[in-house]
Amino acid sequence: MKIRHYLTVTLGGLISCLLLLTFLLALWPVTIRVDHDWLKPLALLMASALYLGGVGLLFRYLHRIKPRTGKWLSGGLWLAFLAIQLWVATTWVAAPRADLYFVHQQALNLLNGHQDWSTYFYVYPNNVTFTLLLSGIMRVGHLLTGSYSGVWLNIVQFAWLDVGLLAIWQQLRRHNPARANLFLVLIMTTVPLYAYALNTYSDTYVLPLGLLAFAAFRHLQRANSWEQITWRSILLSCLLVAAYLLKANFIVLVIAVLVAIWLRPNQSPHPSFTRCLLTLVLLATLVVGGGLTTKWQKANGYTVDVNQSLPATSWVAMSWNPHTYGQYKRADVNAIRQQPTKASKQKLANQTLKTRLHDLGWQGVLQHLFRKARLFLSSGTFDSFQINPAFDRAPNWYRQHRATSDWFLANWCQVSYLALILVNLGWGIQQIRRYHLTSAYLLGGLFFMGLICFHVIFWETEERYALPVLFLLTAGTAAGYRQPLNILRYSQRSRWLPLGMALAFTTLLGFAAWQNTNLMVRSNSDPVSVISQNEGRYFQDHQLTLKSNHSLTQPFTASLPFDQITVNNGERLTGRLTLTTASDKTVWQSRGRSLRLDQTLPLQPAGRYRLTVTNRSPKDITLTTAPATYRLLPEALSAHPDQYLRFAVTQQSVAPVLSNGKFWLLFGAMWLSGLLVIDRFYWYRRRI
């Protein structure tokens, strides 16, 4: 018993150290992504302190209201949350791109009775199970709505995420209704939740399974009869195995549950019975679940081709590419893919890994681990602003001001991320001081450690793989937030403390504003995306031959004014580009015979257009296109149904990251909020 206790406390200390490391990394987020114009660390720290102050005041209010009022408030918060989700689900529809393009197209093929699988799935078999699941969801949507609408998928995804959130909310409500409501408010303001709910991919579908598994684990610990233990073990095992089959990195959650169940006590008359039964049931479920999944795939025409799929070592070798932060590298994948057999692929992967580790040396290995850890842990956006690069439906105000909106939202994500880490770090230290770790904290911490080991040490690293950490931190903040009583009690003996805090806050905020004045000077040169059809560049290069003196026409509808068109990534062409309106009026035509397919033109108003590419060279040329039986754009290529040109229509907008007015409005709001938080904490000090 003592060994278990000491081991638990030791793990708690390790979890706290990792949270501290994450907090320090999050002060300097990586700058290799689109949302790279971060506030300086001092400004992030001060903003996170304000966030914590707001959480404290909110918690105080929720803690003081009457139980009856709390029930009404819970209902109101859920209604508001559902209304926001409904608005987002019907206003934004993300365009399936990259992996989602192949998954979406294959799901539609299965619905239409075609069981020929794209080569993509033989190289990346990890997405086969999710594709089969998506096909079933789209079939239900077609029966209910008569279409495979993106809105239907959005609603399904929001509803499924809500199931997982409801399970955590109920667990918190069992102990303290105020904390459950605090969780609901925090999750309602969590930007990545909405971004991933619009993203039809396995990340969205596996997350609720993990949250349900956490709730099932707590129920299993409270089971005190063999019937309860048996059924709850089966339920927990099914949730864990389903999560693992959808996303392989959730194997670390399986391991975390097994470690936690053997370390923490449970309410069974015979605790070892619960531990042994769960272990056996979980192992059996893994075997049965894997077998059933394989049969399901074969029944739909898919069988694994070992000579095409990438060996596991290739992903490890790719993650140790010294020129990256450990993220996906297409050149590494192509080098392995070109090998004809499984053995040759494995040999090249092993050789690449050994060479890279040898070239790095022990200092290089440590530096590379640090780079991977930064990419994995430092960003509170969790890749929210890159997973949906284009939208089939979005408000025009968002399209026009997307750069500014994403900047504000990204920094809000970072501020809240820092605050959530800080609360969980404090909660963990408090538990270590008491030599008692709650089961939920231990399980969440083990899962957190497992993801770090899996992606930072071994596998490919991307921000989105850390997404479950965000929801664990949010639940941990709701469960573990404590008021700063020592400071508040000291303030009773000093009336000058609030004034001193206000002066110190004003001084620091002024210095932080001075540090960030470059935001009003440095240009944000990212153009406003009007249309983006970029399929054809990832994994495959589907091309359409354009004969000499022939033309290819792509109709499109621009929802915003535009002044730049890029085709085929701006490659050269001997020929002509022509832009006409829907009524066949030519509004622009390129000059010269030899031109780049990246042309700036006079600002054109929103409307319906046709872009024509004409080949004037004596030789045939090829243009990159994407085949699809669903709409990548409202209209396909003329005379080529189910094919879409790879091109982008943009509006150049070279402007500062923030205008002077927005900059001072931001820091002015922070100043007033800080004074309000200080004032409220001072006057309420006797009642907290």
XYZ file of C-alpha atoms in Angstrom:
688
model
C 0.000 0.000 0.000
C 2.834 2.383 0.888
C 4.592 1.593 -2.379
C 1.446 2.511 -4.326
C 1.077 5.706 -2.319
C 4.686 6.833 -2.809
C 4.543 5.951 -6.508
C 1.347 7.972 -6.897
C 2.858 11.038 -5.226
C 6.010 10.681 -7.344
C 3.902 10.596 -10.504
C 2.070 13.663 -9.234
C 5.382 15.478 -8.896
C 6.358 14.481 -12.438
C 2.999 15.701 -13.766
C 3.519 19.044 -12.011
C 7.005 19.375 -13.525
C 5.592 18.746 -17.004
C 2.856 21.336 -16.417
C 5.492 23.859 -15.351
C 7.509 23.082 -18.495
C 4.363 23.509 -20.605
C 3.648 26.873 -18.951
C 7.156 28.132 -19.741
C 6.965 26.898 -23.340
C 3.556 28.535 -23.806
C 5.066 31.949 -23.005
C 7.039 31.661 -26.275
C 4.763 29.898 -28.802
C 6.252 28.600 -32.036
C 6.224 31.017 -34.963
C 6.072 28.543 -37.859
C 2.294 28.713 -38.241
C -0.106 31.280 -39.718
C -1.185 32.718 -36.354
C 2.365 33.742 -35.461
C 1.931 37.382 -34.400
C 1.835 36.616 -30.703
C 1.731 39.135 -27.906
C 4.993 39.412 -25.972
C 5.398 37.132 -22.922
C 4.760 39.943 -20.412
C 1.479 40.854 -22.104
C 0.458 37.183 -22.217
C 1.251 36.823 -18.512
C -0.760 39.886 -17.547
C -3.679 38.883 -19.728
C -3.676 35.391 -18.208
C -3.681 36.966 -14.725
C -6.759 38.954 -15.741
C -8.336 35.759 -17.052
C -7.698 34.099 -13.687
C -9.136 37.110 -11.896
C -12.295 36.838 -13.961
C -12.495 33.112 -13.229
C -12.139 33.866 -9.516
C -14.939 36.418 -9.487
C -17.140 34.096 -11.532
C -16.439 31.198 -9.183
C -17.262 33.378 -6.177
C -20.606 34.305 -7.726
C -21.438 30.710 -8.695
C -20.472 29.511 -5.216
C -22.752 31.992 -3.436
C -25.989 31.570 -5.385
C -28.804 29.442 -4.001
C -29.182 25.819 -5.225
C -32.489 26.592 -6.927
C -30.940 29.541 -8.751
C -27.984 27.335 -9.663
C -30.284 24.841 -11.395
C -31.916 27.577 -13.429
C -28.497 28.985 -14.259
C -27.297 25.564 -15.435
C -30.253 25.270 -17.773
C -29.682 28.783 -19.089
C -25.993 28.140 -19.699
C -26.713 24.918 -21.599
C -29.339 26.677 -23.733
C -26.922 29.505 -24.506
C -24.174 26.998 -25.312
C -26.440 25.033 -27.662
C -27.618 28.242 -29.351
C -24.012 29.304 -30.006
C -23.208 25.865 -31.397
C -26.253 25.912 -33.670
C -25.283 29.328 -34.999
C -21.707 28.236 -35.698
C -22.819 24.910 -37.248
C -25.175 26.583 -39.714
C -23.030 29.646 -40.494
C -19.655 27.975 -41.144
C -19.134 24.869 -43.291
C -15.508 23.806 -43.711
C -14.275 22.571 -47.084
C -12.741 19.064 -46.866
C -9.079 19.399 -47.766
C -5.925 17.218 -47.658
C -6.676 14.016 -45.665
C -10.319 15.052 -45.341
C -10.623 15.201 -49.131
C -9.725 11.520 -49.488
C -11.838 10.468 -46.499
C -14.880 12.404 -47.706
C -14.606 11.156 -51.279
C -14.142 7.524 -50.219
C -17.126 7.722 -47.853
C -19.276 8.922 -50.759
C -17.943 6.128 -52.982
C -18.969 3.555 -50.364
C -22.430 5.103 -50.165
C -22.775 4.713 -53.920
C -21.733 1.051 -53.765
C -18.161 1.498 -55.021
C -15.703 -0.464 -52.891
C -12.526 0.413 -54.798
C -10.276 2.171 -52.320
C -7.924 5.010 -53.195
C -4.180 4.346 -52.997
C -4.103 6.892 -50.168
C -5.705 4.374 -47.779
C -3.166 1.673 -48.540
C -0.395 4.086 -47.605
C -2.303 5.506 -44.599
C -4.531 2.667 -43.307
C -5.126 4.570 -40.048
C -8.032 6.462 -41.641
C -9.955 3.448 -42.948
C -12.047 2.865 -39.809
C -13.031 6.510 -39.591
C -13.986 6.527 -43.287
C -16.359 3.605 -42.719
C -17.873 5.408 -39.728
C -18.275 8.624 -41.710
C -19.958 6.734 -44.532
C -22.570 5.442 -42.079
C -23.176 8.916 -40.634
C -23.593 10.375 -44.117
C -26.022 7.588 -45.014
C -28.190 8.497 -42.029
C -27.967 12.165 -43.005
C -29.104 11.359 -46.520
C -32.101 9.432 -45.193
C -33.083 12.241 -42.811
C -32.285 15.345 -44.854
C -32.024 14.073 -48.419
C -28.435 15.296 -48.798
C -24.932 14.885 -47.438
C -24.952 18.486 -46.231
C -22.001 19.871 -44.335
C -24.484 21.409 -41.891
C -25.701 17.909 -41.004
C -22.159 16.793 -40.231
C -21.551 19.947 -38.183
C -24.639 19.297 -36.058
C -23.684 15.641 -35.552
C -20.172 16.643 -34.508
C -21.343 19.309 -32.076
C -23.886 16.895 -30.580
C -21.264 14.162 -30.197
C -18.830 16.551 -28.514
C -21.636 17.628 -26.177
C -22.106 14.021 -25.071
C -18.520 13.924 -23.822
C -18.773 17.381 -22.236
C -22.042 16.431 -20.520
C -20.363 13.385 -18.974
C -17.615 15.562 -17.450
C -20.152 18.203 -16.370
C -22.195 15.561 -14.528
C -19.097 14.250 -12.759
C -18.284 17.755 -11.540
C -21.902 18.387 -10.552
C -21.911 15.349 -8.267
C -19.370 17.060 -6.045
C -20.073 20.769 -6.554
C -22.700 22.361 -8.857
C -20.751 25.641 -8.885
C -17.729 23.888 -10.377
C -19.907 22.214 -13.013
C -21.265 25.600 -14.079
C -17.761 27.058 -14.073
C -16.688 24.240 -16.412
C -19.582 25.056 -18.720
C -18.639 28.741 -18.905
C -14.984 27.905 -19.561
C -15.784 25.383 -22.272
C -18.252 27.796 -23.874
C -15.400 30.255 -24.445
C -12.970 27.612 -25.746
C -12.251 28.494 -29.382
C -10.691 25.129 -30.448
C -13.960 23.385 -29.510
C -15.791 25.226 -32.286
C -12.936 24.906 -34.796
C -12.712 21.129 -34.358
C -16.490 20.690 -34.354
C -16.380 22.059 -37.926
C -13.603 19.622 -38.842
C -14.882 16.264 -40.127
C -11.945 14.133 -39.075
C -11.053 11.529 -36.462
C -9.863 14.143 -33.913
C -13.447 15.321 -33.487
C -14.930 11.862 -33.116
C -12.347 10.336 -30.791
C -12.315 13.132 -28.202
C -15.775 12.423 -26.679
C -14.819 8.759 -26.354
C -11.873 9.822 -24.197
C -14.067 12.088 -22.050
C -16.661 9.324 -21.638
C -13.856 6.939 -20.664
C -12.814 9.332 -17.874
C -16.390 9.406 -16.570
C -16.693 5.605 -16.858
C -13.437 5.214 -14.936
C -14.830 7.256 -12.043
C -18.034 5.166 -12.068
C -15.983 1.969 -12.006
C -14.049 3.180 -8.979
C -17.332 3.701 -7.116
C -18.711 0.270 -8.031
C -19.241 -1.928 -4.951
C -20.973 -5.032 -6.341
C -19.761 -7.599 -8.833
C -22.603 -6.728 -11.275
C -21.615 -3.055 -11.271
C -17.943 -3.898 -11.585
C -18.562 -6.231 -14.537
C -20.804 -3.943 -16.591
C -18.758 -0.831 -15.891
C -15.552 -2.652 -16.816
C -17.119 -3.715 -20.115
C -18.341 -0.168 -20.824
C -14.968 1.381 -20.018
C -13.148 -1.204 -22.128
C -15.423 -0.620 -25.127
C -14.888 3.150 -24.931
C -11.129 2.797 -24.684
C -10.851 0.296 -27.528
C -13.171 2.350 -29.770
C -10.967 5.401 -29.171
C -7.823 3.412 -29.931
C -9.276 1.958 -33.143
C -10.194 5.443 -34.361
C -6.876 7.023 -33.383
C -3.880 4.884 -32.510
C -2.234 7.396 -30.156
C -5.089 6.779 -27.694
C -3.257 3.599 -26.754
C -1.619 5.828 -24.134
C -5.066 6.355 -22.543
C -5.493 2.574 -22.357
C -2.153 2.323 -20.556
C -3.001 5.287 -18.303
C -6.275 3.665 -17.201
C -4.522 0.402 -16.357
C -1.833 2.202 -14.337
C -4.389 4.362 -12.523
C -6.707 1.461 -11.647
C -3.805 -0.462 -10.109
C -2.455 2.541 -8.185
C -5.629 4.139 -6.848
C -8.043 2.522 -4.370
C -11.642 1.728 -5.293
C -14.816 1.108 -3.302
C -15.115 -2.598 -4.087
C -15.021 -4.978 -1.076
C -12.173 -6.680 -2.942
C -10.224 -3.951 -4.833
C -7.994 -6.490 -6.578
C -11.081 -8.074 -8.165
C -11.900 -4.785 -9.919
C -8.315 -4.366 -11.094
C -7.939 -7.897 -12.431
C -11.360 -7.959 -14.086
C -10.828 -4.642 -15.893
C -7.402 -5.752 -17.092
C -8.743 -9.030 -18.497
C -11.836 -7.456 -20.052
C -9.757 -4.685 -21.622
C -7.303 -7.127 -23.187
C -10.149 -9.273 -24.496
C -11.914 -6.214 -25.917
C -8.742 -5.140 -27.718
C -8.483 -8.548 -29.408
C -12.183 -8.787 -30.283
C -12.421 -5.144 -31.347
C -9.415 -5.468 -33.629
C -10.833 -8.609 -35.230
C -14.275 -7.101 -35.792
C -12.766 -3.969 -37.290
C -10.696 -6.021 -39.744
C -13.812 -7.949 -40.815
C -15.736 -4.675 -41.187
C -13.011 -3.311 -43.448
C -12.879 -6.492 -45.559
C -16.662 -6.486 -45.919
C -16.336 -3.034 -47.492
C -13.612 -4.060 -49.907
C -10.497 -3.009 -48.017
C -7.546 -5.236 -47.192
C -4.163 -4.081 -45.929
C -1.379 -3.996 -48.526
C 1.852 -4.353 -46.543
C 3.944 -3.366 -49.570
C 2.241 0.014 -49.809
C 1.638 1.026 -46.184
C 4.331 2.961 -44.364
C 6.183 1.041 -41.641
C 5.985 2.477 -38.129
C 9.719 3.190 -38.180
C 9.232 5.601 -41.089
C 7.099 7.870 -38.891
C 9.721 7.757 -36.156
C 12.470 8.573 -38.664
C 10.406 11.421 -40.115
C 9.884 12.896 -36.651
C 13.663 13.048 -36.193
C 14.285 15.110 -39.322
C 16.676 17.790 -37.991
C 15.284 20.406 -40.411
C 11.760 20.332 -38.943
C 10.062 20.478 -35.560
C 9.133 16.814 -35.913
C 6.057 17.435 -38.030
C 4.904 15.667 -41.201
C 7.428 15.898 -44.051
C 6.208 14.938 -47.493
C 9.710 14.416 -48.898
C 10.406 11.790 -46.218
C 7.130 10.030 -46.989
C 7.805 10.008 -50.734
C 11.274 8.537 -50.226
C 9.777 5.588 -48.320
C 6.824 5.206 -50.713
C 9.135 4.781 -53.690
C 10.511 1.571 -52.218
C 8.670 -1.382 -53.828
C 8.379 -3.832 -50.920
C 7.711 -3.860 -47.199
C 11.253 -5.083 -46.503
C 12.885 -2.323 -48.559
C 10.675 0.302 -46.939
C 11.586 -0.969 -43.479
C 15.290 -1.065 -44.368
C 15.319 2.517 -45.628
C 13.342 3.746 -42.616
C 15.721 2.049 -40.176
C 18.747 3.387 -42.016
C 17.303 6.924 -42.086
C 16.556 6.852 -38.363
C 20.032 5.582 -37.445
C 21.723 8.157 -39.670
C 19.722 11.041 -38.238
C 20.303 10.052 -34.632
C 24.026 9.615 -35.324
C 24.264 12.985 -37.091
C 22.393 14.752 -34.292
C 24.564 13.438 -31.481
C 23.443 13.677 -27.887
C 23.327 17.493 -27.915
C 21.380 17.527 -31.154
C 18.967 14.936 -29.769
C 18.243 17.145 -26.753
C 17.789 20.210 -28.948
C 15.461 18.327 -31.279
C 13.404 17.025 -28.355
C 13.059 20.611 -27.166
C 11.897 21.733 -30.620
C 9.343 18.929 -30.773
C 8.131 19.758 -27.265
C 7.692 23.408 -28.270
C 5.602 22.483 -31.285
C 3.517 20.011 -29.297
C 2.930 21.985 -26.100
C 3.491 25.699 -26.636
C 0.433 26.667 -28.684
C -2.961 27.131 -27.061
C -4.651 27.172 -30.470
C -3.982 23.427 -30.987
C -3.810 24.077 -34.740
C -7.345 25.509 -34.753
C -6.633 28.031 -37.505
C -4.964 25.630 -39.951
C -7.223 22.561 -39.788
C -9.939 24.436 -41.721
C -7.974 26.406 -44.355
C -11.056 27.008 -46.515
C -14.806 27.241 -45.984
C -17.637 26.355 -48.336
C -19.812 28.639 -46.239
C -18.743 31.506 -43.981
C -19.983 35.045 -43.248
C -18.510 37.695 -45.514
C -17.435 39.770 -42.510
C -15.325 36.842 -41.355
C -13.783 36.277 -44.795
C -12.903 39.968 -45.089
C -11.489 40.308 -41.572
C -10.232 36.768 -41.042
C -6.626 37.794 -40.366
C -7.628 40.185 -37.567
C -10.298 37.874 -36.147
C -7.928 34.921 -36.076
C -5.246 37.060 -34.413
C -7.554 38.041 -31.560
C -8.892 34.509 -31.182
C -5.416 32.944 -31.305
C -4.113 35.213 -28.550
C -7.256 34.580 -26.517
C -6.519 30.862 -26.845
C -2.964 31.426 -25.649
C -4.030 33.550 -22.679
C -6.635 31.050 -21.521
C -4.189 28.173 -22.083
C -1.631 29.781 -19.768
C -4.271 30.408 -17.112
C -5.602 26.847 -17.268
C -2.098 25.403 -16.945
C -1.397 27.623 -13.936
C -4.552 26.518 -12.094
C -3.843 22.836 -12.751
C -0.244 23.291 -11.651
C -1.403 24.871 -8.402
C -3.979 22.131 -7.859
C -1.339 19.460 -8.393
C 1.121 21.073 -5.975
C -1.625 21.372 -3.379
C -2.405 17.659 -3.697
C 1.273 16.718 -3.439
C 1.612 18.759 -0.246
C -1.277 16.770 1.200
C 0.225 13.488 -0.056
C -3.058 12.661 -1.741
C -3.801 12.706 -5.484
C -7.342 12.424 -6.784
C -7.900 9.619 -9.262
C -9.101 12.010 -11.953
C -5.967 14.167 -11.659
C -3.714 11.117 -11.770
C -5.482 9.625 -14.791
C -5.453 12.933 -16.664
C -1.804 13.472 -15.798
C -0.834 9.988 -16.952
C -2.648 10.553 -20.241
C -0.854 13.889 -20.597
C 2.526 12.242 -19.943
C 1.702 9.441 -22.369
C 0.875 11.836 -25.200
C 4.131 13.708 -24.596
C 6.158 10.488 -24.678
C 4.320 9.212 -27.757
C 4.649 12.334 -29.896
C 7.679 14.174 -28.541
C 9.981 11.175 -28.185
C 8.754 8.727 -30.819
C 6.109 9.766 -33.306
C 5.279 12.662 -35.584
C 4.475 15.905 -33.762
C 1.662 18.323 -34.507
C -0.300 20.692 -32.273
C -3.620 18.966 -32.924
C -2.428 15.728 -31.342
C -2.372 17.550 -27.987
C -6.030 18.618 -28.272
C -7.281 16.258 -25.493
C -4.966 18.102 -23.090
C -7.054 21.266 -23.502
C -10.225 19.596 -22.284
C -8.388 17.939 -19.396
C -7.000 21.324 -18.361
C -10.454 22.900 -18.558
C -12.013 20.172 -16.411
C -9.055 20.378 -14.013
C -9.497 24.142 -13.676
C -13.175 23.728 -12.824
C -12.383 20.963 -10.327
C -9.281 22.451 -8.734
C -9.630 26.242 -8.722
C -8.944 27.815 -5.326
C -9.211 31.446 -4.236
C -5.940 33.194 -3.231
C -6.939 33.417 0.424
C -3.533 34.364 1.840
C -3.269 37.526 -0.260
C -6.863 38.458 0.466
C -6.464 38.011 4.208
C -3.330 40.149 4.166
C -5.275 42.888 2.365
C -7.519 43.250 5.429
C -4.540 44.690 7.325
C -3.494 47.089 4.571
C -5.832 49.521 2.872
C -2.993 50.620 0.606
C -2.486 47.176 -0.930
C -5.179 47.551 -3.664
C -3.811 50.974 -4.633
C -0.281 49.565 -4.812
C -1.502 46.650 -6.894
C -3.305 49.043 -9.253
C -0.189 51.195 -9.692
C 2.041 48.159 -10.256
C -0.458 46.720 -12.735
C -0.667 50.018 -14.643
C 3.109 50.287 -14.848
C 3.585 46.729 -16.047
C 0.764 47.026 -18.566
C 2.263 50.243 -19.936
C 5.587 48.470 -20.392
C 3.817 45.511 -22.065
C 2.020 47.905 -24.450
C 5.356 49.512 -25.360
C 6.801 46.061 -26.097
C 3.957 45.321 -28.530
C 3.837 48.616 -30.437
C 5.364 46.848 -33.454
C 1.932 45.304 -34.041
C 0.844 48.748 -35.294
C 3.829 48.963 -37.660
C 4.584 45.466 -38.963
C 2.493 44.566 -41.991
C 0.221 41.576 -42.071
C 0.805 40.603 -45.698
C -1.454 37.540 -45.681
C -4.054 38.106 -48.410
C -7.775 37.729 -47.840
C -8.806 34.334 -49.198
C -11.854 34.600 -51.461
C -11.696 31.121 -53.025
C -9.206 28.352 -52.286
C -9.344 25.086 -54.215
C -5.941 23.620 -53.423
C -6.613 19.897 -53.767
C -4.211 18.053 -55.997
C -1.050 19.121 -54.185
C -1.231 16.588 -51.336
C -0.351 12.917 -51.895
C -1.480 12.850 -55.513
C -0.929 15.076 -58.550
C -4.030 14.550 -60.638
C -3.513 16.404 -63.908
C -5.588 17.265 -66.950
C -3.902 17.570 -70.348
C -4.582 20.794 -72.247
C -3.763 20.475 -75.956
C -2.234 23.223 -78.041
C -4.680 26.073 -78.846
C -7.282 24.569 -76.521
C -8.850 26.170 -73.457
C -10.041 25.103 -70.032
C -12.723 27.046 -68.141
C -13.415 27.044 -64.402
C -16.584 28.845 -63.260
C -16.511 30.306 -59.761
C -18.487 32.596 -57.491
C -16.612 35.279 -55.536
C -18.307 36.407 -52.341
C -15.823 39.296 -51.921
C -13.986 41.676 -54.241
C -10.659 40.261 -55.463
C -7.516 41.339 -57.287
C -5.286 38.284 -57.614
C -5.633 34.861 -59.251
C -3.137 32.010 -58.852
C -3.300 28.784 -60.902
C -1.046 25.742 -60.458
C 0.965 27.454 -57.722
C 1.969 30.251 -60.100
C 3.856 28.126 -62.658
C 4.743 29.485 -66.087
C 2.516 29.093 -69.141
C 2.737 30.034 -72.811
C -0.800 31.188 -73.333
C -3.437 33.430 -71.838
C -5.692 33.857 -68.819
C -9.121 35.363 -69.394
C -11.710 36.419 -66.831
C -15.311 36.795 -67.951
C -18.561 37.432 -66.145
C -21.546 35.088 -66.139
C -22.957 37.121 -69.062
C -19.792 36.434 -71.189
C -18.380 39.948 -70.786
C -14.571 39.927 -70.685
C -13.420 41.996 -67.706
C -9.712 41.117 -67.733
C -7.179 39.361 -69.947
C -3.491 38.672 -69.403
C -0.864 40.282 -71.610
C 1.996 38.584 -73.442
C 2.391 34.993 -74.522
C 4.667 33.806 -71.714
C 3.246 34.512 -68.270
C 3.225 33.283 -64.724
C -0.036 31.778 -63.518
C 0.012 34.234 -60.622
C -1.605 37.410 -61.864
C -2.592 40.674 -60.204
C -5.561 42.385 -61.844
C -7.717 45.454 -61.189
C -10.030 45.015 -58.213
C -13.100 43.076 -59.359
C -16.446 43.164 -57.527
C -18.047 40.103 -55.957
C -20.073 38.008 -58.373
C -20.072 35.025 -60.731
C -17.116 34.603 -63.090
C -15.417 32.186 -65.464
C -11.646 31.789 -65.534
C -10.294 30.468 -68.859
C -6.777 29.113 -69.349
C -5.678 28.941 -73.005
C -2.618 26.997 -74.204
C -0.757 28.896 -76.956
C 2.353 26.722 -76.959
C 2.925 24.079 -79.675
C 3.111 21.369 -76.988
C 0.489 19.929 -74.698
C 0.571 21.146 -71.111
C -0.885 19.756 -67.899
C -2.921 21.563 -65.246
C -3.432 20.204 -61.743
C -7.041 19.306 -60.998
C -8.895 17.396 -58.309
C -11.490 14.715 -59.126
C -14.493 14.660 -56.792
C -18.082 13.462 -56.934
C -19.042 16.098 -54.374
C -18.749 19.849 -54.776
C -15.281 21.180 -54.160
C -16.681 24.367 -55.690
C -20.263 25.291 -56.667
C -19.414 24.391 -60.295
C -16.958 21.947 -61.867
C -14.761 22.542 -64.908
C -16.745 23.215 -68.060
C -16.886 20.035 -70.192
C -15.180 18.107 -67.369
C -17.776 17.152 -64.760
C -16.486 16.049 -61.368
C -13.143 17.809 -61.858
C -12.002 21.090 -60.325
C -9.062 23.300 -61.196
C -6.462 23.921 -58.534
C -6.477 27.703 -58.119
C -6.884 30.483 -55.586
C -8.620 33.848 -55.756
C -7.462 36.412 -53.203
C -7.712 40.049 -52.216
C -4.416 41.719 -51.393
C -4.563 43.468 -48.029
C -1.259 44.824 -46.764
C -2.061 46.435 -43.429
C -0.694 46.422 -39.876
C -1.489 43.458 -37.664
C -3.547 45.871 -35.550
C -4.636 49.408 -36.354
C -3.869 52.126 -33.809
C -7.465 52.165 -32.629
C -7.690 48.398 -32.138
C -4.319 48.319 -30.380
C -5.231 50.935 -27.787
C -8.730 49.526 -27.449
C -7.188 46.148 -26.564
C -4.782 47.471 -23.952
C -7.334 49.966 -22.628
C -9.793 47.127 -22.092
C -7.085 45.127 -20.312
C -6.318 48.118 -18.054
C -9.950 48.693 -17.080
C -10.497 44.962 -16.556
C -7.451 44.779 -14.302
C -8.607 47.685 -12.154
C -12.061 46.118 -11.904
C -10.649 42.743 -10.825
C -8.400 44.371 -8.202
C -11.286 46.471 -6.914
C -13.736 43.573 -6.691
C -11.264 41.305 -4.918
C -10.482 44.052 -2.411
C -14.074 44.853 -1.526
C -15.086 41.198 -1.368
C -12.064 40.149 0.675
C -14.071 39.724 3.889
C -16.595 37.383 2.261
C -14.448 35.006 0.239
